[in-house]
PDB file of C-alpha atoms and ligand atoms in Angstrom:
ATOM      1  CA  UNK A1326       2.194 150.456 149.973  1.00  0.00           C
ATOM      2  CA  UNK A1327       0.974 151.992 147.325  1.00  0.00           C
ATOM      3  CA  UNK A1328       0.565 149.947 143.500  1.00  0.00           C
ATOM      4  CA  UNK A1329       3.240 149.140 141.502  1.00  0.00           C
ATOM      5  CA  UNK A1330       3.929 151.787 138.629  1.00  0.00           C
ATOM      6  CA  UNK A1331       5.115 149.538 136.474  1.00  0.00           C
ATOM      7  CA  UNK A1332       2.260 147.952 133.998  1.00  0.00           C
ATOM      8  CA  UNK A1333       4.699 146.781 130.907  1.00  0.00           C
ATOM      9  CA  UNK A1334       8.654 144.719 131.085  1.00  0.00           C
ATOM     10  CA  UNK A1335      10.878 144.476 129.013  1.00  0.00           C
ATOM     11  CA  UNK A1336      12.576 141.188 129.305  1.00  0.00           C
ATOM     12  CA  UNK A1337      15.988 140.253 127.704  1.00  0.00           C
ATOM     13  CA  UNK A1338      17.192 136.175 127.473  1.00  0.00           C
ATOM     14  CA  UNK A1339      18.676 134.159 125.502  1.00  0.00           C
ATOM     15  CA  UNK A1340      17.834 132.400 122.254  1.00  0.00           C
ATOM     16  CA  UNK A1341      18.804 128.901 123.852  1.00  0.00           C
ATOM     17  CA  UNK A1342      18.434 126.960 126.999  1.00  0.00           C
ATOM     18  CA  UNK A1343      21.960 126.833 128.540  1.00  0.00           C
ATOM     19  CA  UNK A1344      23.089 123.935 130.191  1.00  0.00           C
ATOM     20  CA  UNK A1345      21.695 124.071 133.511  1.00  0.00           C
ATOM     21  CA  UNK A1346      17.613 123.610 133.823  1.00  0.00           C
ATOM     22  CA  UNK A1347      17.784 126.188 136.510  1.00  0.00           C
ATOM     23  CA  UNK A1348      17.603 128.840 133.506  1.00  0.00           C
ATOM     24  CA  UNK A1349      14.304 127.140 131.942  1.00  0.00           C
ATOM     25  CA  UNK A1350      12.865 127.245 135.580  1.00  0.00           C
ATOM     26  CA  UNK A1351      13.395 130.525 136.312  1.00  0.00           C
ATOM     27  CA  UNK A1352      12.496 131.931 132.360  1.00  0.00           C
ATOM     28  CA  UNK A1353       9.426 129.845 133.533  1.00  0.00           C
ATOM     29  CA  UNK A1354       8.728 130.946 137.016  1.00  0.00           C
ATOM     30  CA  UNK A1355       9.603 134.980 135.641  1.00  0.00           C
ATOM     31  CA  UNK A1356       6.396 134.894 132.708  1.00  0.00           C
ATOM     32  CA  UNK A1357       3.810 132.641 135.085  1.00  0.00           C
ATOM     33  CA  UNK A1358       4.811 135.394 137.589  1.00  0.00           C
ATOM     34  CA  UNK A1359       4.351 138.680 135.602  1.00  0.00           C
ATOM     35  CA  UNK A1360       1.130 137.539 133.920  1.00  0.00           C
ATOM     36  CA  UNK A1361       0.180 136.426 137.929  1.00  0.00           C
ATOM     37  CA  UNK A1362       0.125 140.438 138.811  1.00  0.00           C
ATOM     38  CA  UNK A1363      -0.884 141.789 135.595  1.00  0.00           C
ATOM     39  CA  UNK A1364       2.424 142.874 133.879  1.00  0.00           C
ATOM     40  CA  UNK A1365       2.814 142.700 130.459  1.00  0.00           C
ATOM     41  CA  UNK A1366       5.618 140.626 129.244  1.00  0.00           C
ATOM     42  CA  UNK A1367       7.268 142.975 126.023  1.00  0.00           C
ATOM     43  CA  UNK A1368      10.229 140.060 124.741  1.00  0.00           C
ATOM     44  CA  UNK A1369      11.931 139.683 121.311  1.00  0.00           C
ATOM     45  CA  UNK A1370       9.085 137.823 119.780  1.00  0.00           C
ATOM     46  CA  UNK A1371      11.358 134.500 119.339  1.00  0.00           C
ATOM     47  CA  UNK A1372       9.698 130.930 120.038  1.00  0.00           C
ATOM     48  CA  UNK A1373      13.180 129.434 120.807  1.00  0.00           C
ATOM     49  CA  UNK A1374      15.394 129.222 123.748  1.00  0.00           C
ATOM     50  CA  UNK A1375      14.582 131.099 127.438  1.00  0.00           C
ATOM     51  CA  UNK A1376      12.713 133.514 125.072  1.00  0.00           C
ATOM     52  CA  UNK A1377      10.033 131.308 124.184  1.00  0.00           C
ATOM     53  CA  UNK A1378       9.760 129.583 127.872  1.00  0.00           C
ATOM     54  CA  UNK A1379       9.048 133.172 128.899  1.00  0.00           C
ATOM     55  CA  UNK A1380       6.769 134.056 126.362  1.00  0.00           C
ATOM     56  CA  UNK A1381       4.842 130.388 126.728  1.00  0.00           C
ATOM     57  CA  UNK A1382       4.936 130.636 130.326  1.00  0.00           C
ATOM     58  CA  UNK A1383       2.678 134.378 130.781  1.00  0.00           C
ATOM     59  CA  UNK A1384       0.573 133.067 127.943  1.00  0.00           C
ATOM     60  CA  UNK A1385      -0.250 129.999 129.734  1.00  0.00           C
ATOM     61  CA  UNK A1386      -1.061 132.432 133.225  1.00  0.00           C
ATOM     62  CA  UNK A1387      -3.058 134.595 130.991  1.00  0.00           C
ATOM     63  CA  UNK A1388      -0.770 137.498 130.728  1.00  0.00           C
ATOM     64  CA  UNK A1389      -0.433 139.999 127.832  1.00  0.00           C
ATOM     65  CA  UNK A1390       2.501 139.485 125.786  1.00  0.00           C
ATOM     66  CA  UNK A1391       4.120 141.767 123.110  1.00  0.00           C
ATOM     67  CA  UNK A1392       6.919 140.396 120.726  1.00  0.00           C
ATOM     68  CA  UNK A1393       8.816 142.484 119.005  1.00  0.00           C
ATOM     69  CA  UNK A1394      11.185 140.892 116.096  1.00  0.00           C
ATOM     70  CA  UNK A1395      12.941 141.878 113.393  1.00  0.00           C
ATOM     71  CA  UNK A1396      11.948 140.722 110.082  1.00  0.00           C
ATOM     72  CA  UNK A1397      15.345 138.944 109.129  1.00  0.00           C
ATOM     73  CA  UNK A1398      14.981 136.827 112.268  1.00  0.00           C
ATOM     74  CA  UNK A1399      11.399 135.650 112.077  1.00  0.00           C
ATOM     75  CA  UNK A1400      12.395 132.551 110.481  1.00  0.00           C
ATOM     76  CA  UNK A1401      15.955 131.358 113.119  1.00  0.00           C
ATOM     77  CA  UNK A1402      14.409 132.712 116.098  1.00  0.00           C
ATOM     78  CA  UNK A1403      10.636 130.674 115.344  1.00  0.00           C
ATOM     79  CA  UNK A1404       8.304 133.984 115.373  1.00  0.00           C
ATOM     80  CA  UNK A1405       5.805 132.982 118.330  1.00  0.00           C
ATOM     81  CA  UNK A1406       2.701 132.459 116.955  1.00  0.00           C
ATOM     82  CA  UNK A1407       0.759 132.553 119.790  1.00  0.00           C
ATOM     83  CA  UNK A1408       1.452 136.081 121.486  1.00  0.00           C
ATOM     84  CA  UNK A1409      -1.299 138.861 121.936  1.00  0.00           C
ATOM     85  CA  UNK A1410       0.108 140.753 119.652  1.00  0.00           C
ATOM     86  CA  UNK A1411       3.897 140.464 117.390  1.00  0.00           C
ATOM     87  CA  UNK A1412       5.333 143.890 115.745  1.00  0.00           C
ATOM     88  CA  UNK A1413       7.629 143.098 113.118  1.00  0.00           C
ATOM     89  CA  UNK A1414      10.363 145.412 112.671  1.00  0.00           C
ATOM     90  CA  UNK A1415      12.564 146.226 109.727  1.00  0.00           C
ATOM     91  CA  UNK A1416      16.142 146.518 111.565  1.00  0.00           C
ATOM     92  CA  UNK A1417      17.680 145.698 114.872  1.00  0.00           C
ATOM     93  CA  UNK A1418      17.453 148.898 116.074  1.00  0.00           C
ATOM     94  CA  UNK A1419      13.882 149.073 115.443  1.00  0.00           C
ATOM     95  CA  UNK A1420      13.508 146.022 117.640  1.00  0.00           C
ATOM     96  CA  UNK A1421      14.970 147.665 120.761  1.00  0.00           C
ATOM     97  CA  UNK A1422      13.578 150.906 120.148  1.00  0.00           C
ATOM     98  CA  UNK A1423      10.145 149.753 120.438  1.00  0.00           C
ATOM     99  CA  UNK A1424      10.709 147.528 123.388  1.00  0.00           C
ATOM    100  CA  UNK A1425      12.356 150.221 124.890  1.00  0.00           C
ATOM    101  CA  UNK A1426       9.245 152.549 124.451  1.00  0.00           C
ATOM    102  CA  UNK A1427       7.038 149.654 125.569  1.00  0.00           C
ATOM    103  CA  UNK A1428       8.439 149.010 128.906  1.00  0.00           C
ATOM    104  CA  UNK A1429       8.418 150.283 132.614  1.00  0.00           C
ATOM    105  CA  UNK A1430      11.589 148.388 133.256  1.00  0.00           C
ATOM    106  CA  UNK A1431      14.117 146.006 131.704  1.00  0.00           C
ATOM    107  CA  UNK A1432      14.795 142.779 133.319  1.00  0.00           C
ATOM    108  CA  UNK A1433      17.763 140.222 132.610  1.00  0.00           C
ATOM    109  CA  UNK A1434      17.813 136.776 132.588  1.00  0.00           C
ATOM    110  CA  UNK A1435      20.445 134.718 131.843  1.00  0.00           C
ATOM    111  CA  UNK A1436      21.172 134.323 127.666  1.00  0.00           C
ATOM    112  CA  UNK A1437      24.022 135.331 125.368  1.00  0.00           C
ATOM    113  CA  UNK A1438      25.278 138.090 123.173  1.00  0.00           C
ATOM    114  CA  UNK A1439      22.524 139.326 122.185  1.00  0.00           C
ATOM    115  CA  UNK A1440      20.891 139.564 126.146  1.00  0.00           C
ATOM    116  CA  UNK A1441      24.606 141.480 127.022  1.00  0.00           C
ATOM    117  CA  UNK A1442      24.146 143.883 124.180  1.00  0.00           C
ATOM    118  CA  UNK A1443      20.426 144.563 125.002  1.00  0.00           C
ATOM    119  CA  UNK A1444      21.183 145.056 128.743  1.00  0.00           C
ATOM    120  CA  UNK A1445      24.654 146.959 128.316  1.00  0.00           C
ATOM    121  CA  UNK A1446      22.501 149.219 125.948  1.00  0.00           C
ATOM    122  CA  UNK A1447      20.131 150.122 128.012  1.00  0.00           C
ATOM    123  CA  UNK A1448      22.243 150.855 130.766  1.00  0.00           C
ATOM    124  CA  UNK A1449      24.450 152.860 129.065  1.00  0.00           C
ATOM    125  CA  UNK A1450      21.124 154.848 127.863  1.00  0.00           C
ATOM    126  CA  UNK A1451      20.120 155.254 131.862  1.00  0.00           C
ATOM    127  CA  UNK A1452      24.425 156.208 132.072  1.00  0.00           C
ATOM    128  CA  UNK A1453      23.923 158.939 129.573  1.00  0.00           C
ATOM    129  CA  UNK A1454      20.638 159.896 131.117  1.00  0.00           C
ATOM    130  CA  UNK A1455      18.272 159.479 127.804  1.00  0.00           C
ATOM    131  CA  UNK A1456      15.941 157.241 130.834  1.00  0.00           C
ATOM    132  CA  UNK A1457      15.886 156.652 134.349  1.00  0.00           C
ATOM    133  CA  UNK A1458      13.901 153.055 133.782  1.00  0.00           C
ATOM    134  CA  UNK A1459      14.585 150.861 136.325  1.00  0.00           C
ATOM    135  CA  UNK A1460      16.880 147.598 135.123  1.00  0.00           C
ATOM    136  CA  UNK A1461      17.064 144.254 137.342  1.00  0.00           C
ATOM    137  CA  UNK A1462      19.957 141.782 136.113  1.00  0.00           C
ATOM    138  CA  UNK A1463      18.333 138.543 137.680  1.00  0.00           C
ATOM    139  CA  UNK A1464      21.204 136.556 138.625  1.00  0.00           C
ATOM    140  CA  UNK A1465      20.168 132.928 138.595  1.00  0.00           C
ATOM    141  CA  UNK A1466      22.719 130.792 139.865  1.00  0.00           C
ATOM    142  CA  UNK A1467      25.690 132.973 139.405  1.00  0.00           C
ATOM    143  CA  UNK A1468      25.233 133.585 135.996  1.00  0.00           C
ATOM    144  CA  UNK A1469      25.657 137.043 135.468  1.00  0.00           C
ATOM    145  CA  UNK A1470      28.830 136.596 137.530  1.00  0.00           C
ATOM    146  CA  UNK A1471      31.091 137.472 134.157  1.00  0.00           C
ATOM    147  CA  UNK A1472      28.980 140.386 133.067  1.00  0.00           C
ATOM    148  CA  UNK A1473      29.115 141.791 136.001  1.00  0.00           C
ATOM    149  CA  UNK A1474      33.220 141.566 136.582  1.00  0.00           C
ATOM    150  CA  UNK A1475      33.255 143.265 133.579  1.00  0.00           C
ATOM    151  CA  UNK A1476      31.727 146.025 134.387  1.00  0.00           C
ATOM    152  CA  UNK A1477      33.648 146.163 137.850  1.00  0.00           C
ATOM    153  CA  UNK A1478      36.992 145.783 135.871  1.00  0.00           C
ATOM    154  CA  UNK A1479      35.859 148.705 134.449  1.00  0.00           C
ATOM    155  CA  UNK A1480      35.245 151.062 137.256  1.00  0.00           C
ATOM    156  CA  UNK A1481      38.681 149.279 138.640  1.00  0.00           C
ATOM    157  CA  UNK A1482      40.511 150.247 135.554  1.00  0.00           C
ATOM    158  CA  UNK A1483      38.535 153.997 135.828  1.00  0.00           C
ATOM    159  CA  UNK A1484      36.825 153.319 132.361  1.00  0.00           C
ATOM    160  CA  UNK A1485      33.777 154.015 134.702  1.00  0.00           C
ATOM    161  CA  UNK A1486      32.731 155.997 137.626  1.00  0.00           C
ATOM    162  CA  UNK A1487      31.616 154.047 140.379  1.00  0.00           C
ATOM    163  CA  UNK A1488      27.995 155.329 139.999  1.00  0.00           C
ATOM    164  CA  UNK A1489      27.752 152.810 137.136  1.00  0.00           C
ATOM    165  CA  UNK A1490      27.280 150.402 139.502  1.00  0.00           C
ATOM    166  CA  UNK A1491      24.036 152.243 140.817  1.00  0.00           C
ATOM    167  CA  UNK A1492      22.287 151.982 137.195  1.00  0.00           C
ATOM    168  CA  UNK A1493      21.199 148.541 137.725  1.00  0.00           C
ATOM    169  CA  UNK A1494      20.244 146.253 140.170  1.00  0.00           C
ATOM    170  CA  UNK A1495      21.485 142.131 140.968  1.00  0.00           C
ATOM    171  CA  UNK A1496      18.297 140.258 142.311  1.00  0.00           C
ATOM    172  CA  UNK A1497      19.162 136.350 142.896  1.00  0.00           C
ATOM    173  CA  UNK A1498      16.059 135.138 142.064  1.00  0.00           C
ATOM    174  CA  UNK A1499      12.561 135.504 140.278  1.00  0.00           C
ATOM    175  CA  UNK A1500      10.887 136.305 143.418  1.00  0.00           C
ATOM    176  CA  UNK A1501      13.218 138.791 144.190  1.00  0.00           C
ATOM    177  CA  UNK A1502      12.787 140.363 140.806  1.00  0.00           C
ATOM    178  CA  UNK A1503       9.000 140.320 140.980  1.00  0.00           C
ATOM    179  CA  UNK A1504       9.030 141.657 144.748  1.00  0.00           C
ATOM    180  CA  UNK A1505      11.475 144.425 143.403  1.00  0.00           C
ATOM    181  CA  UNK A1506       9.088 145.585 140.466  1.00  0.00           C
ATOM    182  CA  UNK A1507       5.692 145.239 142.918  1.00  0.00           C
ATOM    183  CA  UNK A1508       8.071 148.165 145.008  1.00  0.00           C
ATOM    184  CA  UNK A1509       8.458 150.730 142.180  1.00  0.00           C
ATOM    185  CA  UNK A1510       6.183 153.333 142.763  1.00  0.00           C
ATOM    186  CA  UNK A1511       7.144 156.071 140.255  1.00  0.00           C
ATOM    187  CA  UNK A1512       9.340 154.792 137.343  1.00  0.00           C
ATOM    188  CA  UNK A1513      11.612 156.743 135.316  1.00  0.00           C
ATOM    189  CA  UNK A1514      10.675 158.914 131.975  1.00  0.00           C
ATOM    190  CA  UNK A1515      11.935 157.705 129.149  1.00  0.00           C
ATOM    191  CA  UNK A1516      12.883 160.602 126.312  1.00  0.00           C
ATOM    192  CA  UNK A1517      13.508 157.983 123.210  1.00  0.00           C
ATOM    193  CA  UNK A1518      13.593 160.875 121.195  1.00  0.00           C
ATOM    194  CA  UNK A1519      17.106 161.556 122.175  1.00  0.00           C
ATOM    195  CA  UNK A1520      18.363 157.847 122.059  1.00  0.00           C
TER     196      UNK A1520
HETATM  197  P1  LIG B 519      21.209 135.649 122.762  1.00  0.00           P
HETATM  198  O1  LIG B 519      21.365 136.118 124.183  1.00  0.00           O
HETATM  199  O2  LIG B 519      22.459 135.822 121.964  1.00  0.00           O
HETATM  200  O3  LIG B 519      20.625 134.284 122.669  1.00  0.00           O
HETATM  201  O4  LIG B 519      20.159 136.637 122.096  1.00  0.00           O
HETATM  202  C1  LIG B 519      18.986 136.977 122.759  1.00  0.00           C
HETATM  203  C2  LIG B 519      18.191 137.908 121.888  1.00  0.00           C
HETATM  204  O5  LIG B 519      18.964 139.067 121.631  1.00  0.00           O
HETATM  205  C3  LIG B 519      17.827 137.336 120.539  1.00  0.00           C
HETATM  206  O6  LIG B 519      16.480 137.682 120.251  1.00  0.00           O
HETATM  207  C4  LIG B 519      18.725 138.070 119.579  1.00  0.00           C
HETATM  208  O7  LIG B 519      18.131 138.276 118.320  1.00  0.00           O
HETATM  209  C5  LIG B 519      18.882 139.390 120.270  1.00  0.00           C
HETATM  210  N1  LIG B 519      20.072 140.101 119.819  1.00  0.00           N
HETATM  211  C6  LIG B 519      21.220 139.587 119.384  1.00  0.00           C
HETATM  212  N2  LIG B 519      22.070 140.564 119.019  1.00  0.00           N
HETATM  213  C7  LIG B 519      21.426 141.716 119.212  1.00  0.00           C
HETATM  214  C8  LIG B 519      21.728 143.083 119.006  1.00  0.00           C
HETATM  215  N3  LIG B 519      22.918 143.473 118.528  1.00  0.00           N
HETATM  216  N4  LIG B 519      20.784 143.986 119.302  1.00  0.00           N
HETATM  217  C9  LIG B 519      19.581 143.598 119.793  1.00  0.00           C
HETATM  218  N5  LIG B 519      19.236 142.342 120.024  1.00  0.00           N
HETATM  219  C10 LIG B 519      20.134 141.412 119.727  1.00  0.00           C
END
């Protein structure tokens, strides 16, 4: 087979833990295993919640990390202080602009709000054909259950066309997410200019 094409991820989570320690293991096993094969880790440059697990967990492996956070949130989301390198933004949409341009591929772990809005963002971006990046909704123990209804409901209720459903992809577990991006041979342009 040949090499993965994808060298950077984008990776959204949440701020907190969540209840179950199945999220903190998998935020865990998901940075240890990117750093493992050499992909660099692009989060929201937080220290707190799944984010930081992530971002302490590829550090620890040796990875290459990029965090990008906005200047209003250095201080409630803890700035990491340890990654290779942290871009401070001016706005929100700064933030997700440059992760966008940073990464190969988005992936999804489980988080909040703010991990919905990045990940329904991006996919609508792929729905409106501004990038045809790959995006991998890692669905660790069910969690993404909800989200996903939602955007069924939507298709149900034809909000959607069923090829929504084709603009991401549910892996169950880290392994499966890792296997997935090892497999992508030739990933999608992105044209941010038109975002
Ligand atoms: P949460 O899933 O709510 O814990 O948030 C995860 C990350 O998403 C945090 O770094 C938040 O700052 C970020 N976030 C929250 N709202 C937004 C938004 N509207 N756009 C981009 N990122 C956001």
């Amino acid at each position: 087979m040949p090499p993965s094409a994808i060298r950077s991820v984008a990776v959204f989570c949440g701020s907190r833990f969540g209840h179950d320690p199945v999220y903190a293991d998998a935020a865990a096993a998901l940075g240890k295993g990117l750093a493992k094969v050499g992909i660099r880790l692009v989060y929201g440059g937080g220290g707190v919640g799944l984010m930081g697990i992530v971002a302490d967990a590829a550090l620890a492996a040796g990875g290459e990390v990029l965090g990008v956070i906005p200047e209003f949130l250095q201080r409630r989301e803890v700035a990491h202080a340890g990654v290779g390198t942290l871009v401070v933004t001016g706005t929100m949409h700064d933030r997700k602009r440059r992760m966008f341009d940073a990464a190969d591929a988005f992936v999804t772990m489980p988080g909040g709000l703010g991990t919905f809005d990045e990940t329904i963002e991006i996919t609508t971006w792929r729905q409106l054909g501004l990038h045809d990046k790959p995006i991998l909704v890692c669905d660790i123990a069910g969690w993404a259950q909800p989200y996903l209804a939602a955007i069924q409901a939507a298709v149900d209720q034809g909000f959607a066309g069923p090829e929504c459903l084709r603009l991401y992809e549910v892996l169950p577990d880290v392994d499966a997410v890792l296997a997935r991006l090892a497999a992508v041979t030739s990933p999608g342009a992105g044209q941010p200019e038109r975002v």
